[in-house]
Every structure is written in C-alpha cells, then in structure tokens.
Coordinates of C-alpha atoms in Angstrom, one line a residue:
Chain A
M1 CA 0.0 0.0 0.0
T2 CA 1.4 3.4 -1.0
S3 CA 1.4 5.8 1.9
D4 CA -1.1 8.6 2.4
R5 CA 1.8 11.1 2.3
T6 CA 2.9 10.0 -1.2
V7 CA -0.7 10.3 -2.4
S8 CA -1.0 13.8 -0.8
R9 CA 2.2 14.9 -2.4
L10 CA 0.9 13.8 -5.8
A11 CA -2.5 15.4 -5.2
R12 CA -0.8 18.7 -4.5
I13 CA 1.4 18.5 -7.5
L14 CA -1.6 17.8 -9.8
A15 CA -3.4 20.8 -8.2
L16 CA -0.4 23.1 -8.5
I17 CA 0.4 22.6 -12.2
P18 CA -2.9 23.7 -13.6
Y19 CA -3.0 26.7 -11.2
V20 CA 0.3 28.0 -12.5
L21 CA -0.3 27.0 -16.1
E22 CA -3.5 29.0 -16.2
R23 CA -1.7 32.1 -15.0
G24 CA 1.7 31.6 -16.8
S25 CA 3.6 32.5 -13.6
V26 CA 2.7 33.0 -10.0
E27 CA 4.6 34.5 -7.1
V28 CA 6.2 32.0 -4.8
D29 CA 4.5 33.4 -1.7
E30 CA 1.1 33.0 -3.2
I31 CA 1.7 29.4 -4.0
I32 CA 3.2 28.7 -0.5
E33 CA 0.1 30.1 1.1
K34 CA -2.6 28.8 -1.1
F35 CA -1.2 25.3 -1.3
G36 CA 0.2 25.0 2.1
Y37 CA 3.8 24.5 1.0
T38 CA 7.1 25.2 2.7
P39 CA 9.7 26.7 0.4
E40 CA 11.7 23.5 0.5
Q41 CA 8.7 21.3 -0.3
L42 CA 7.8 23.6 -3.2
S43 CA 11.3 23.4 -4.8
R44 CA 11.4 19.7 -4.3
D45 CA 8.0 19.2 -6.1
L46 CA 9.0 21.5 -8.9
D47 CA 12.2 19.5 -9.4
T48 CA 10.1 16.4 -9.6
V49 CA 7.8 17.8 -12.2
F50 CA 10.9 18.9 -14.1
V51 CA 12.0 15.4 -14.8
C52 CA 8.7 13.9 -15.8
G53 CA 6.9 14.1 -19.1
L54 CA 6.1 12.2 -22.3
P55 CA 7.8 8.9 -23.4
G56 CA 11.1 9.5 -24.9
Y57 CA 11.9 11.6 -21.8
G58 CA 14.3 13.8 -23.7
P59 CA 14.6 17.6 -23.0
G60 CA 11.8 18.3 -25.4
D61 CA 9.4 15.8 -23.8
L62 CA 9.7 16.9 -20.2
M63 CA 7.7 19.5 -18.4
E64 CA 9.2 22.8 -17.5
A65 CA 8.9 23.8 -13.8
Y66 CA 11.2 26.2 -11.9
I67 CA 11.4 29.3 -9.9
S68 CA 12.8 32.5 -11.5
D69 CA 12.8 35.9 -9.8
H70 CA 10.4 34.7 -7.0
E71 CA 8.0 33.5 -9.6
V72 CA 6.9 29.9 -10.1
I73 CA 6.8 29.0 -13.8
V74 CA 5.4 25.8 -15.3
D75 CA 5.2 25.1 -19.0
A76 CA 5.0 22.3 -21.6
A77 CA 2.4 20.5 -19.4
D78 CA -0.8 20.9 -21.4
Y79 CA -2.1 17.5 -20.4
F80 CA -2.3 18.9 -16.8
S81 CA -4.1 22.0 -17.7
R82 CA -6.9 21.0 -15.4
A83 CA -6.8 19.5 -11.9
P84 CA -8.2 16.0 -11.4
R85 CA -11.9 15.7 -10.5
L86 CA -12.8 15.4 -6.8
T87 CA -12.9 11.9 -5.2
S88 CA -16.2 11.2 -3.6
T89 CA -14.6 11.5 -0.2
E90 CA -13.2 14.9 -1.0
A91 CA -16.6 16.0 -2.5
L92 CA -18.4 14.9 0.6
G93 CA -15.7 16.5 2.8
L94 CA -16.2 19.9 1.2
L95 CA -19.9 19.7 1.0
S96 CA -20.3 18.6 4.6
S97 CA -17.9 21.4 5.7
G98 CA -20.2 24.0 4.0
L99 CA -23.4 22.4 5.3
T100 CA -22.0 22.2 8.8
A101 CA -20.9 25.8 8.8
L102 CA -24.4 26.8 7.6
G103 CA -25.9 24.5 10.2
M104 CA -23.9 26.2 13.0
G105 CA -25.7 29.4 12.2
E106 CA -23.0 30.9 10.0
E107 CA -24.8 33.8 8.4
S108 CA -23.1 34.4 5.2
A109 CA -24.7 35.0 1.8
A110 CA -21.4 33.9 0.1
L111 CA -21.4 30.6 2.0
E112 CA -25.0 29.9 1.1
S113 CA -24.4 30.5 -2.6
A114 CA -21.2 28.5 -2.5
V115 CA -23.0 25.5 -0.8
A116 CA -25.8 25.8 -3.3
K117 CA -23.3 25.6 -6.2
L118 CA -21.5 22.6 -4.6
A119 CA -24.8 20.8 -4.0
K120 CA -26.0 21.3 -7.5
A121 CA -22.7 20.1 -9.0
L122 CA -22.0 17.2 -6.6
M123 CA -25.3 15.8 -5.5
P124 CA -28.2 14.1 -7.3
D125 CA -30.8 15.9 -5.2
A126 CA -30.7 18.7 -2.7
D127 CA -31.3 16.6 0.4
A128 CA -29.0 13.7 -0.4
V129 CA -26.7 14.9 2.4
T130 CA -28.1 16.5 5.6
I131 CA -26.2 17.6 8.6
D132 CA -27.7 18.5 11.9
V133 CA -25.2 19.9 14.4
L134 CA -27.3 22.4 16.3
D135 CA -30.0 21.9 19.0
D136 CA -29.1 24.8 21.2
T137 CA -28.6 27.7 18.9
A138 CA -28.8 30.5 21.5
N139 CA -26.1 29.3 23.9
V140 CA -23.7 28.0 21.2
G141 CA -24.0 31.4 19.4
L142 CA -23.4 33.4 22.6
L143 CA -20.3 31.4 23.5
R144 CA -19.0 31.5 20.0
K145 CA -19.3 35.3 19.9
A146 CA -17.7 35.6 23.3
S147 CA -14.8 33.4 22.1
V148 CA -14.3 35.4 19.0
N149 CA -14.3 38.7 21.0
R150 CA -12.2 37.2 23.7
Q151 CA -14.7 38.0 26.4
V152 CA -14.9 36.3 29.8
V153 CA -18.2 34.6 30.6
S154 CA -19.9 33.7 33.8
I155 CA -21.8 30.4 33.7
T156 CA -23.9 28.2 35.9
Y157 CA -22.9 24.6 35.1
R158 CA -24.2 21.2 36.0
S159 CA -21.4 18.7 35.9
I160 CA -21.9 15.6 33.8
A161 CA -21.1 13.1 36.5
K162 CA -21.1 15.0 39.8
E163 CA -24.6 16.0 41.0
E164 CA -23.6 19.5 41.6
T165 CA -24.3 22.9 40.0
T166 CA -21.6 25.6 40.2
D167 CA -21.2 29.2 39.2
R168 CA -17.8 29.9 37.5
Q169 CA -16.1 32.4 35.3
I170 CA -14.4 31.0 32.2
E171 CA -12.2 32.3 29.4
P172 CA -13.7 30.6 26.3
W173 CA -10.8 29.7 24.0
A174 CA -12.9 27.8 21.5
V175 CA -16.2 26.2 20.8
A176 CA -16.3 22.8 19.2
H177 CA -18.8 20.2 18.2
T178 CA -17.9 16.5 18.6
L179 CA -20.0 13.4 18.3
G180 CA -23.3 15.1 18.6
N181 CA -22.5 17.5 21.5
W182 CA -21.2 21.1 21.7
Y183 CA -18.4 21.9 24.0
V184 CA -16.6 25.1 25.1
V185 CA -12.9 24.7 26.0
G186 CA -11.1 27.3 28.0
H187 CA -9.5 28.5 31.2
C188 CA -11.8 28.0 34.2
R189 CA -11.1 30.5 36.9
L190 CA -12.8 28.4 39.6
V191 CA -10.2 25.7 39.3
D192 CA -7.5 27.8 37.7
D193 CA -6.9 25.3 35.0
E194 CA -8.1 24.2 31.5
R195 CA -11.5 22.7 31.4
T196 CA -14.0 21.5 28.8
F197 CA -17.7 22.1 29.4
R198 CA -20.7 20.6 27.6
I199 CA -22.8 23.5 26.4
D200 CA -26.1 21.8 26.9
R201 CA -25.4 21.5 30.6
I202 CA -24.8 25.3 31.0
R203 CA -27.9 26.6 32.5
R204 CA -27.1 30.3 32.5
I205 CA -24.6 32.4 30.5
E206 CA -23.6 36.0 31.1
V207 CA -21.0 37.6 28.9
L208 CA -18.8 39.9 31.0
D209 CA -17.2 43.2 30.0
E210 CA -13.7 41.8 30.6
Q211 CA -11.3 40.6 27.9
F212 CA -8.8 37.8 28.1
D213 CA -5.7 36.7 26.2
R214 CA -6.1 33.6 24.2
P215 CA -3.1 31.2 24.5
V216 CA -1.5 30.3 21.1
G217 CA -2.8 27.1 19.5
T218 CA -6.1 26.8 21.3
T219 CA -8.5 27.7 18.5
D220 CA -8.8 24.2 17.1
P221 CA -9.3 21.8 20.0
V222 CA -9.7 18.1 19.6
I223 CA -12.3 17.0 22.2
G224 CA -11.9 13.6 23.6
Y225 CA -11.8 11.9 26.9
S226 CA -8.5 10.8 28.3
P227 CA -8.2 9.6 31.9
S228 CA -6.6 12.1 34.2
D229 CA -5.0 11.6 37.7
G230 CA -8.1 12.0 39.8
D231 CA -10.2 9.6 37.7
I232 CA -11.4 6.3 39.0
S233 CA -11.7 3.1 37.0
C234 CA -13.6 -0.2 37.4
L235 CA -13.8 -3.5 35.6
I236 CA -17.1 -4.5 34.1
D237 CA -18.1 -7.9 32.5
L238 CA -20.3 -7.3 29.6
T239 CA -22.5 -10.0 28.1
D240 CA -22.9 -10.0 24.3
R241 CA -26.1 -8.0 24.7
A242 CA -24.2 -5.2 26.3
L243 CA -21.4 -4.9 23.8
W244 CA -22.9 -1.6 22.5
V245 CA -21.2 0.0 25.5
T246 CA -17.8 -0.3 23.7
D247 CA -19.2 1.9 20.9
Y248 CA -20.5 4.6 23.3
Y249 CA -18.0 4.9 26.1
P250 CA -14.2 5.3 26.0
V251 CA -13.5 1.9 27.5
E252 CA -10.5 -0.3 27.2
V253 CA -11.3 -3.9 26.3
V254 CA -9.3 -6.1 28.7
E255 CA -10.6 -9.5 27.5
E256 CA -12.7 -10.7 24.7
R257 CA -14.7 -13.9 25.0
D258 CA -17.3 -15.7 22.8
D259 CA -20.1 -14.5 25.0
G260 CA -19.0 -11.0 25.9
S261 CA -16.0 -8.9 27.0
T262 CA -14.4 -7.5 30.1
V263 CA -13.8 -3.8 29.9
R264 CA -12.1 -1.1 32.0
F265 CA -14.3 1.9 32.4
W266 CA -12.8 5.3 33.4
S267 CA -14.7 8.3 34.7
S268 CA -14.2 11.4 36.7
D269 CA -16.9 10.3 39.1
P270 CA -18.1 6.8 40.2
E271 CA -21.7 7.9 39.7
L272 CA -21.3 7.7 35.9
A273 CA -20.3 4.0 36.2
A274 CA -23.1 3.3 38.7
R275 CA -25.7 4.7 36.3
L276 CA -24.4 2.6 33.4
L277 CA -24.4 -0.5 35.6
I278 CA -28.0 0.0 36.5
R279 CA -28.9 0.6 32.9
L280 CA -27.2 -2.7 32.0
G281 CA -29.2 -4.6 34.6
D282 CA -28.2 -8.3 34.4
T283 CA -26.3 -7.9 31.1
G284 CA -23.3 -6.3 32.9
R285 CA -21.5 -7.1 36.1
L286 CA -19.2 -5.1 38.2
V287 CA -16.0 -7.1 38.7
E288 CA -13.7 -4.7 40.5
G289 CA -14.0 -1.1 41.8
E290 CA -15.0 -0.5 45.4
E291 CA -15.9 3.1 45.0
V292 CA -18.2 2.3 42.2
R293 CA -19.8 -0.6 44.1
S294 CA -20.7 1.5 47.1
R295 CA -22.2 4.2 44.7
L296 CA -24.1 1.5 42.8
V297 CA -25.6 0.2 46.0
A298 CA -26.6 3.7 47.2
L299 CA -28.1 4.6 43.8
G300 CA -29.9 1.3 43.5
E301 CA -31.5 1.6 46.9
S302 CA -32.6 5.1 46.2
L303 CA -34.1 4.1 42.9
L304 CA -35.9 1.1 44.5
T305 CA -37.5 3.5 47.1
R306 CA -38.6 5.7 44.3
Y307 CA -40.0 2.9 42.2
S308 CA -41.5 0.9 45.0
Chain B
M1 CA 16.4 28.7 -18.6
P2 CA 17.6 26.3 -15.9
R3 CA 17.8 22.7 -17.0
G4 CA 19.7 19.8 -15.5
R5 CA 18.9 16.9 -13.4
P6 CA 18.1 18.0 -9.8
L7 CA 20.0 16.4 -7.0
R8 CA 18.4 13.5 -5.4
G9 CA 17.6 13.5 -1.7
Q10 CA 17.4 10.5 0.6
N11 CA 13.8 9.6 -0.3
W12 CA 14.7 7.7 -3.3
G13 CA 11.8 5.2 -3.0
V14 CA 9.1 7.8 -2.6
Q15 CA 10.6 10.0 -5.2
N16 CA 10.6 7.1 -7.7
V17 CA 6.9 6.4 -7.0
I18 CA 6.0 10.0 -7.6
E19 CA 7.9 10.4 -10.8
R20 CA 6.6 7.0 -12.1
V21 CA 3.0 7.8 -11.3
L22 CA 3.2 11.2 -13.0
N23 CA 4.8 9.6 -16.1
L24 CA 2.1 6.9 -16.1
L25 CA -0.7 9.5 -15.8
I26 CA 0.7 11.6 -18.6
Y27 CA 1.0 8.5 -20.8
L28 CA -2.6 7.5 -20.1
L29 CA -3.9 11.0 -20.7
E30 CA -2.0 11.4 -24.0
S31 CA -2.7 8.0 -25.5
S32 CA -5.4 8.0 -28.2
R33 CA -6.0 4.3 -27.8
P34 CA -6.2 1.9 -24.9
V35 CA -2.8 0.9 -23.7
T36 CA -1.8 -2.6 -22.4
A37 CA 0.2 -3.4 -19.3
D38 CA 3.1 -4.3 -21.7
D39 CA 2.8 -0.9 -23.4
V40 CA 3.2 0.7 -20.0
R41 CA 6.1 -1.6 -19.0
Y42 CA 8.2 -0.9 -22.1
T43 CA 7.2 2.7 -22.7
V44 CA 6.9 4.5 -19.4
Q45 CA 10.0 5.5 -17.5
G46 CA 10.4 3.7 -14.2
Y47 CA 9.0 0.3 -15.0
D48 CA 11.8 -1.1 -17.0
A49 CA 14.3 -3.5 -15.4
Q50 CA 11.7 -5.2 -13.3
S51 CA 10.8 -8.9 -13.1
D52 CA 7.3 -9.9 -14.3
D53 CA 6.0 -10.2 -10.8
A54 CA 7.6 -7.0 -9.6
F55 CA 6.2 -5.1 -12.6
H56 CA 2.7 -6.4 -12.0
R57 CA 2.7 -5.5 -8.3
M58 CA 4.1 -2.1 -9.1
F59 CA 1.5 -1.4 -11.9
E60 CA -1.4 -2.5 -9.6
R61 CA -0.2 -0.2 -6.8
D62 CA 0.2 2.7 -9.1
K63 CA -3.2 2.3 -10.6
E64 CA -4.6 2.2 -7.1
V65 CA -2.7 5.5 -6.3
L66 CA -4.3 7.1 -9.4
R67 CA -7.8 6.0 -8.3
R68 CA -7.2 7.4 -4.8
L69 CA -6.2 10.7 -6.5
G70 CA -9.6 10.7 -8.3
V71 CA -8.3 9.6 -11.7
P72 CA -11.0 7.6 -13.6
I73 CA -9.1 4.7 -15.2
K74 CA -11.2 2.7 -17.6
Q75 CA -10.3 -0.9 -18.2
E76 CA -11.6 -2.8 -21.3
A77 CA -10.9 -6.2 -22.7
L78 CA -9.0 -6.0 -26.0
D79 CA -10.1 -9.4 -27.2
V80 CA -13.2 -11.6 -26.9
W81 CA -11.3 -14.0 -24.6
E82 CA -10.5 -11.2 -22.1
V83 CA -6.9 -12.1 -22.0
D84 CA -5.5 -8.7 -22.6
Y85 CA -6.8 -5.5 -21.1
G86 CA -6.4 -2.0 -22.3
Y87 CA -6.4 1.1 -20.0
T88 CA -7.5 4.6 -20.8
V89 CA -8.1 7.9 -19.0
D90 CA -10.5 10.2 -20.8
P91 CA -9.1 13.8 -20.4
E92 CA -12.7 15.1 -20.1
E93 CA -13.6 12.7 -17.4
Y94 CA -10.3 13.3 -15.6
A95 CA -10.8 17.0 -15.4
L96 CA -12.4 18.8 -12.5
V97 CA -15.6 20.5 -13.3
D98 CA -15.3 24.2 -12.8
L99 CA -17.9 25.2 -10.2
Q100 CA -17.7 28.9 -11.1
L101 CA -17.1 30.1 -7.6
N102 CA -16.4 33.7 -7.0
Q103 CA -13.8 35.1 -4.7
E104 CA -16.2 35.6 -1.7
E105 CA -17.5 32.1 -2.1
R106 CA -14.0 30.7 -2.1
V107 CA -13.2 32.5 1.1
A108 CA -16.4 31.3 2.7
L109 CA -15.6 27.7 1.8
S110 CA -12.0 28.0 3.0
I111 CA -13.2 29.2 6.4
A112 CA -15.8 26.3 6.6
A113 CA -13.2 23.7 5.5
K114 CA -10.9 24.8 8.2
M115 CA -13.6 24.5 10.8
V116 CA -14.8 21.0 10.0
R117 CA -13.1 17.7 10.5
L118 CA -14.2 14.4 9.0
G119 CA -12.3 11.2 9.6
G120 CA -9.8 13.1 11.7
S121 CA -8.7 15.5 8.9
H122 CA -9.9 18.5 7.1
L123 CA -11.1 16.8 4.0
G124 CA -12.6 19.9 2.6
L125 CA -9.2 21.5 2.3
E126 CA -8.0 18.7 0.1
A127 CA -10.9 19.4 -2.2
L128 CA -10.1 23.1 -2.2
L129 CA -6.5 22.4 -3.3
K130 CA -7.8 20.9 -6.5
M131 CA -10.1 23.9 -6.9
G132 CA -7.3 26.4 -6.9
G133 CA -6.0 26.4 -3.4
V134 CA -7.1 27.6 0.0
E135 CA -7.9 31.3 0.1
R136 CA -5.2 33.5 1.7
G137 CA -5.6 35.5 4.8
V138 CA -8.2 33.2 6.3
G139 CA -7.4 32.8 9.9
L140 CA -8.6 30.1 12.2
E141 CA -11.9 30.8 13.9
P142 CA -12.3 29.6 17.4
V143 CA -15.0 27.2 16.4
G144 CA -14.8 23.7 15.0
A145 CA -16.9 20.6 14.4
D146 CA -15.7 17.0 14.3
L147 CA -18.1 14.9 12.2
G148 CA -16.5 11.6 13.4
A149 CA -14.4 8.9 11.7
G150 CA -14.9 6.4 9.0
A151 CA -14.5 8.8 6.1
E152 CA -13.7 6.0 3.6
V153 CA -17.0 4.1 4.0
L154 CA -18.8 7.5 3.9
G155 CA -17.0 8.5 0.8
S156 CA -17.9 5.2 -0.9
L157 CA -21.5 5.5 0.1
F158 CA -21.6 9.1 -1.1
G159 CA -20.1 8.0 -4.4
A160 CA -22.7 5.2 -4.7
L161 CA -25.6 7.5 -4.0
T162 CA -24.5 10.2 -6.5
E163 CA -24.1 7.6 -9.2
R164 CA -27.3 5.8 -8.2
K165 CA -25.5 2.5 -7.6
E166 CA -26.8 -0.3 -5.3
V167 CA -24.7 -1.2 -2.3
T168 CA -24.5 -4.4 -0.3
F169 CA -23.0 -4.8 3.2
A170 CA -23.2 -6.7 6.5
Y171 CA -25.2 -5.1 9.2
K172 CA -25.9 -6.6 12.6
G173 CA -24.9 -10.0 11.4
S174 CA -26.9 -10.2 8.1
E175 CA -26.3 -9.2 4.5
R176 CA -28.3 -6.2 3.2
R177 CA -28.9 -4.9 -0.3
V178 CA -29.8 -1.2 -0.3
R179 CA -30.5 1.5 -2.8
P180 CA -28.9 4.5 -1.2
Y181 CA -31.1 7.6 -1.1
G182 CA -29.2 9.8 1.2
I183 CA -26.8 10.2 4.2
A184 CA -27.3 12.3 7.2
H185 CA -25.3 13.3 10.3
R186 CA -27.4 13.6 13.4
R187 CA -26.7 13.2 17.2
G188 CA -23.0 12.6 16.4
H189 CA -23.6 9.7 14.0
W190 CA -23.8 9.2 10.3
Y191 CA -26.8 7.4 8.9
L192 CA -27.6 5.9 5.6
A193 CA -31.2 6.1 4.4
G194 CA -32.3 3.9 1.5
G195 CA -34.7 1.5 -0.1
T196 CA -34.7 -2.3 0.3
D197 CA -37.0 -5.0 -0.9
E198 CA -38.6 -4.9 2.5
G199 CA -39.2 -1.1 2.4
E200 CA -37.3 2.0 3.4
R201 CA -34.6 1.6 6.1
V202 CA -32.1 3.6 8.0
Y203 CA -28.6 2.3 9.0
R204 CA -25.9 3.5 11.3
I205 CA -22.9 3.9 9.0
D206 CA -20.3 3.0 11.7
R207 CA -22.0 -0.4 12.0
I208 CA -21.7 -1.1 8.3
E209 CA -19.2 -3.9 7.5
R210 CA -17.8 -5.2 4.2
L211 CA -19.4 -2.5 2.0
K212 CA -19.5 -3.3 -1.7
V213 CA -20.7 -0.9 -4.4
A214 CA -22.3 -2.4 -7.5
D215 CA -20.8 -1.5 -10.9
K216 CA -24.0 -0.6 -12.6
A217 CA -24.8 3.2 -12.4
N218 CA -28.3 4.7 -12.5
S219 CA -29.8 1.4 -11.4
F220 CA -32.7 3.0 -9.4
K221 CA -34.7 6.1 -8.8
K222 CA -35.3 7.7 -5.5
P223 CA -39.0 8.0 -4.7
R224 CA -40.0 11.6 -5.1
A225 CA -41.7 11.9 -1.8
Y226 CA -39.0 10.3 0.3
D227 CA -38.0 12.6 3.1
I228 CA -34.6 11.8 4.6
K229 CA -34.9 14.2 7.5
G230 CA -38.1 12.7 8.5
A231 CA -36.7 9.2 8.2
I232 CA -34.1 9.7 10.9
D233 CA -35.5 10.3 14.3
R234 CA -34.6 13.1 16.6
H235 CA -34.2 11.1 19.8
P236 CA -32.7 7.6 20.1
W237 CA -35.9 6.3 21.8
E238 CA -37.9 7.3 18.7
A239 CA -35.9 4.9 16.6
G240 CA -37.1 1.3 16.4
S241 CA -39.9 -0.6 15.0
G242 CA -41.8 -1.2 18.2
D243 CA -45.3 0.4 18.8
R244 CA -45.3 3.9 20.2
I245 CA -45.9 3.9 23.9
E246 CA -46.7 7.1 25.9
A247 CA -44.4 7.4 28.9
V248 CA -44.8 9.9 31.7
V249 CA -41.6 11.0 33.4
E250 CA -41.0 13.3 36.4
F251 CA -37.7 15.2 36.5
D252 CA -36.5 16.8 39.8
P253 CA -36.0 20.5 39.8
E254 CA -32.2 20.3 39.6
V255 CA -32.3 18.5 36.3
A256 CA -35.7 19.6 35.0
W257 CA -34.3 22.5 32.9
W258 CA -31.8 20.2 31.2
A259 CA -34.4 17.5 30.4
A260 CA -36.7 20.2 29.1
R261 CA -34.0 21.5 26.8
T262 CA -33.3 18.0 25.4
L263 CA -37.0 17.5 24.8
G264 CA -37.5 20.9 23.3
L265 CA -39.9 22.0 26.0
S266 CA -39.9 25.4 27.8
E267 CA -37.9 25.4 31.0
P268 CA -40.0 24.8 34.1
D269 CA -39.4 26.6 37.4
D270 CA -39.9 23.5 39.5
I271 CA -40.3 19.8 38.6
L272 CA -41.0 18.8 35.1
Q273 CA -43.6 16.2 34.2
A274 CA -43.4 15.2 30.5
T275 CA -45.3 12.8 28.3
I276 CA -43.0 11.3 25.8
P277 CA -43.8 8.9 22.9
V278 CA -41.4 6.0 23.0
S279 CA -40.6 3.3 20.3
N280 CA -37.4 2.0 21.7
V281 CA -38.0 1.2 25.4
D282 CA -34.4 0.2 26.0
A283 CA -32.9 3.4 24.7
F284 CA -35.5 5.4 26.6
I285 CA -34.9 3.7 30.0
G286 CA -31.1 4.3 29.4
W287 CA -31.8 8.0 28.9
V288 CA -33.9 8.3 32.0
L289 CA -31.4 6.4 34.1
S290 CA -28.7 8.9 32.9
F291 CA -30.4 11.3 35.4
G292 CA -29.6 8.9 38.2
D293 CA -32.3 9.0 40.9
Q294 CA -33.4 12.4 39.9
A295 CA -35.9 11.3 37.3
E296 CA -38.7 8.8 37.7
I297 CA -40.9 7.0 35.1
V298 CA -44.4 7.5 36.5
S299 CA -46.2 5.4 33.9
P300 CA -46.7 2.9 32.3
P301 CA -46.3 0.4 35.1
E302 CA -44.4 -2.1 32.8
M303 CA -41.6 0.4 32.4
R304 CA -41.4 1.0 36.1
E305 CA -41.2 -2.7 36.6
E306 CA -38.4 -2.9 34.0
V307 CA -36.4 -0.2 35.9
R308 CA -36.9 -2.2 39.2
R309 CA -35.8 -5.4 37.4
R310 CA -32.6 -3.7 36.2
V311 CA -31.7 -2.2 39.5
I312 CA -32.1 -5.6 41.2
G313 CA -30.2 -7.3 38.4
S314 CA -27.3 -4.9 38.6
M315 CA -27.1 -5.1 42.5
S316 CA -27.4 -8.9 42.7
T317 CA -24.3 -9.6 40.6

C-alpha cells in the first residue's frame, strides 16, 4: 500500500500545475500560502515535475517547472491544464464542511451560494446529504461570539457526573462540536486550569465586560476523553447483549470472549459508572472497583425506594 | 532557462513512485487508444528493469494510487477471450468541473473547511486544493466541528448515491442490499437512508461492514416523496420498529431545565412532568437512568417494573 503522504504529495502537484499554467507564472509566496507549501517542499516538487513528461523523456518531452525571480513557472504540461476531479470522499468533505458551517448558524450569503453551487454540481438531489449539528442555537451562538471577541463569561454549570451545580467564570478559548455535542474549551477561573464544558449543561450564561488573552494554538481543540489523575476506574463484565457499551464509552477492552467482554471503564466520578451498571441490569456485572460498588448500592437503593 | 537533473535526496523510493505515477498518468492521458500493461512496461520510464512479478505488483499499486487521486481509469478487454486488457483515461472525465465560484464564495468555503473535521482530517481542504488552493488571509476561527471517523465508508456511500449504484453490506450479522437515497449526520452519528426489498430503512454507518458498491450506475430512482430528514429520528428512543408507547416522566428541579432542553420544551421553574412517545424502550430507559435517581418514570407500570428489574439485576451480581 502506498502511503497517504505519497498520495497527498501527488495530489498537491496535480493541483499546483494547472493553477500555474493558467496564470503563466505565480509569485512563490502566493503558492506557498494557497497550497500550504514550505519553500523546501515547493522546490522539491518543482524539481520532480521537471524530470517527468512524455515517453522519450528527452529535453523536449519533459515538463518545465522552476522558480525564477520569485515566480513559479510551469510550461509544456498541457495534459495537466486542469486538476483531477474530486474523489467522492473529497466532495463529501467539502460539501459537509459547507453544510456544517451553515448549520452552525454561520450567516453568510457567500457561504449559502457556495454551498448551493456545490450541492448542484456534486449531489443528485438537494437533500442527499443532511447535517444537523445544532440543537441549542442560542447558547452556542453566545459562547462563540464571546470566544471570537475574547470576552470572559460567567456560567452556571451542572457537571456531567457529579450531581452539583456551580457558578464559575471561564475564558472561552474555542467552541467545538464533537459526536453530537457542543463543548466550550477554556480556562476555568474556579479551578485555575483548562476545562471542557458541555454546552447543553450550561444553564445560564452571562457575557462579561472583561477581555482575556487567548493562548496560542487553542482555537482548534480536539475534544476527547483521556483519563486524568483523579479519575477512577472499574472493571465490568459485559454479556454479548451489552457490547454496545464499547461503541459509546471510552472503555478499554481487557478481555474478549465468545459470549462477551471484560472492559475497564474510566470516569471522573463513580456515579457515571453506577448509572451505566443499572442501565445494564443483568447484562453487565461489576467485577472490580469498590468506590463504584458503594455508589451502585446507594443509587440502587434510592431508585428502589422511588419505584416501590 | 535552468535545465539539468536536480540532486536526489534520501527519499529515493518515494521520489521514484511520484515520478513514475506522474509519467504513467501523462502517458494514459495522452494515448489516443487503450494501452496494455506491456505498453506501459516498455514505454513509461520507471517500469523497465523489473521482473514480471515486480512489474505487475508495481503497476497494480500505481493504478490504485491514481484511483485514490480521483483519476478515472477505464479498463476494457481487448479481445473476446478477455486475455489482454487496455487502459485509458479520458481527459474530459479526468478534469475537475469548474464550479464557477467567485472570490467571496471561495473565502467562505475556505473558512468552513478549516472548521470541519471528517475522519480526523480537514477533507474539505483537500478538495479546495484541487479547486485552486485555499484562500489566503483566512485565519482560524475559534469554532470547530468534528463529524466523526470512517471517512472511507462515507466517501464510498456518497459515491454510490451520486451515481445511483446499489450497495451491499453486512449489518448486525446479516447481509443487506440497499438503494442509497441519502446520508445524514445527526446526534453525532452518520446514517444511511435507503430503499430495500422490504421497504425503506435507516442504518448507522459506523456499523456497516464489508461494504460493496455495485458496478451498474443509474440502477434505481429515489422515490420523489422520500424525506430523509423525517426518516431519521430526533431522539434515540424514537428509533425502532416497536409500537409507540406514551411514557410519563417526572424530573427533579435540579435536572428539569436540562431535560426540558433535550425534549424541546420550555424550561420549568420546578419539577417537570413530561409525556414522551417511545418506540425504543431500552434506549428510553437508558436515557432516564442517565439522570440517576433524579428522574422517575411515572407510567406505564411495565416500564417501572423494567427499571426495578434492572436495579435488582445490577445489584445482585
């Protein structure tokens, strides 16, 4: 299998050649920015183009490609006068980028008309691809605006696992949507550390008149759970009817059997594990984890009282 | 004019592949007739001096690279016995269709492509490269969306639905044959909606295994009245083929506002009592239990009994 990097390099070369051919010559800086090149990568790729061409491969058969006076020049490459068509994955990627941005409440006439043109060219009918990313327009919009303007916000937050509601001030670095939920990532002044909050669990938002400095490299966060120091873990035996858990929770499969699996479940609070165990009923069994066990018993008794 | 063989770096192997594939593509685009593997072997620079086996492996790999780049390679039998094949690339089919985007539209798409991840990467940016590069001066906005993984299956399904090709795949242990009508992203998952011999169905794309796309294009028509948005339910407990049951749930004040938001109801000051239509009892009980002991199913009695059964089941093990 040829590596993705080789394919990416070729893709960029096949996009670069028609761009320069159409214009005759293009400033090096423009190419570097539009195609994401470093100067070294660009000269390497031009050198490659320079030694390729038609069979015979004599001087008159090869393409011309070089830099002269800070201009990129490509010639004798008419067969590459147009870039290759989009693959279906690329087409879907671009289309879903546009649809997602529109779905996030991006109000832009240019984006709307661009997506309309894409949809017309790339899809058989207008609703062949639909993307829903927004349930809670108002709060996502508020936080997004505060993040763009670098404004501190005060929030009332109900934590996912802990049954507690807190007021805190946060410096919202970025807003991100992952796997169906919206999050705000930023500096939390209550704990004086970086925190991620699920936006649907923010009950109240107030945008304050104070500005913050955004640390470099925080505008494009990748949201995902990774166990941290204070987190607890437990071992759970899952029967085959409970294997869906491995799709929905960040568990580590410890052992796989014909009739199920044993998994290690991490969470910041044993309550989350206890709730899952009750949901599983007799299709899951706690093997190890004393904190979780005592929480499971307490929650179970409380539920039995409520449902008696 | 500078001319002369550039110095080689250390990446000999990769460099060779790139030069060879470029030469192969030029040869295929410029040939006025289908070319055979032997034509390629003895004409295109980079294939000579290989053993038969090594050549065939190399040629197969290079064709696969071209396909991944979006190059439509056509293969046709050159004789009735299908012993020898000829390969062509039609320059018109090869070329990107100009979408006639203006400058503002290009900027808007560049911003959008930088915000959205699919399969872990910004696939939209790769498309924009082919369309003339990513617009300059576009900074990163502090907002992003990750549409999940599995871009390859998604891409194949999208390709199948644009070309109206049937697909077959394994799903929950059995083989399915589906006419793809549309794909949708909702609640963090991608879904395929389509027609089958048993009627219209919706599938979670991350559970699709061994996907195969049929060769025949335009093999079906999407029913005019089919509504993809309506086919995919808003809440997990609405999915499922079971009869609709009305459940009444009481949420304690601390969580009532949040439940109300999820259900699209106005936020109560105190407790919330909601009547919810349920098709998938299991998903519904799971959702109610995610509130711990701060929510209670009031009716129907069978669902209350099911909660009790689960509590006892989980505590007795």
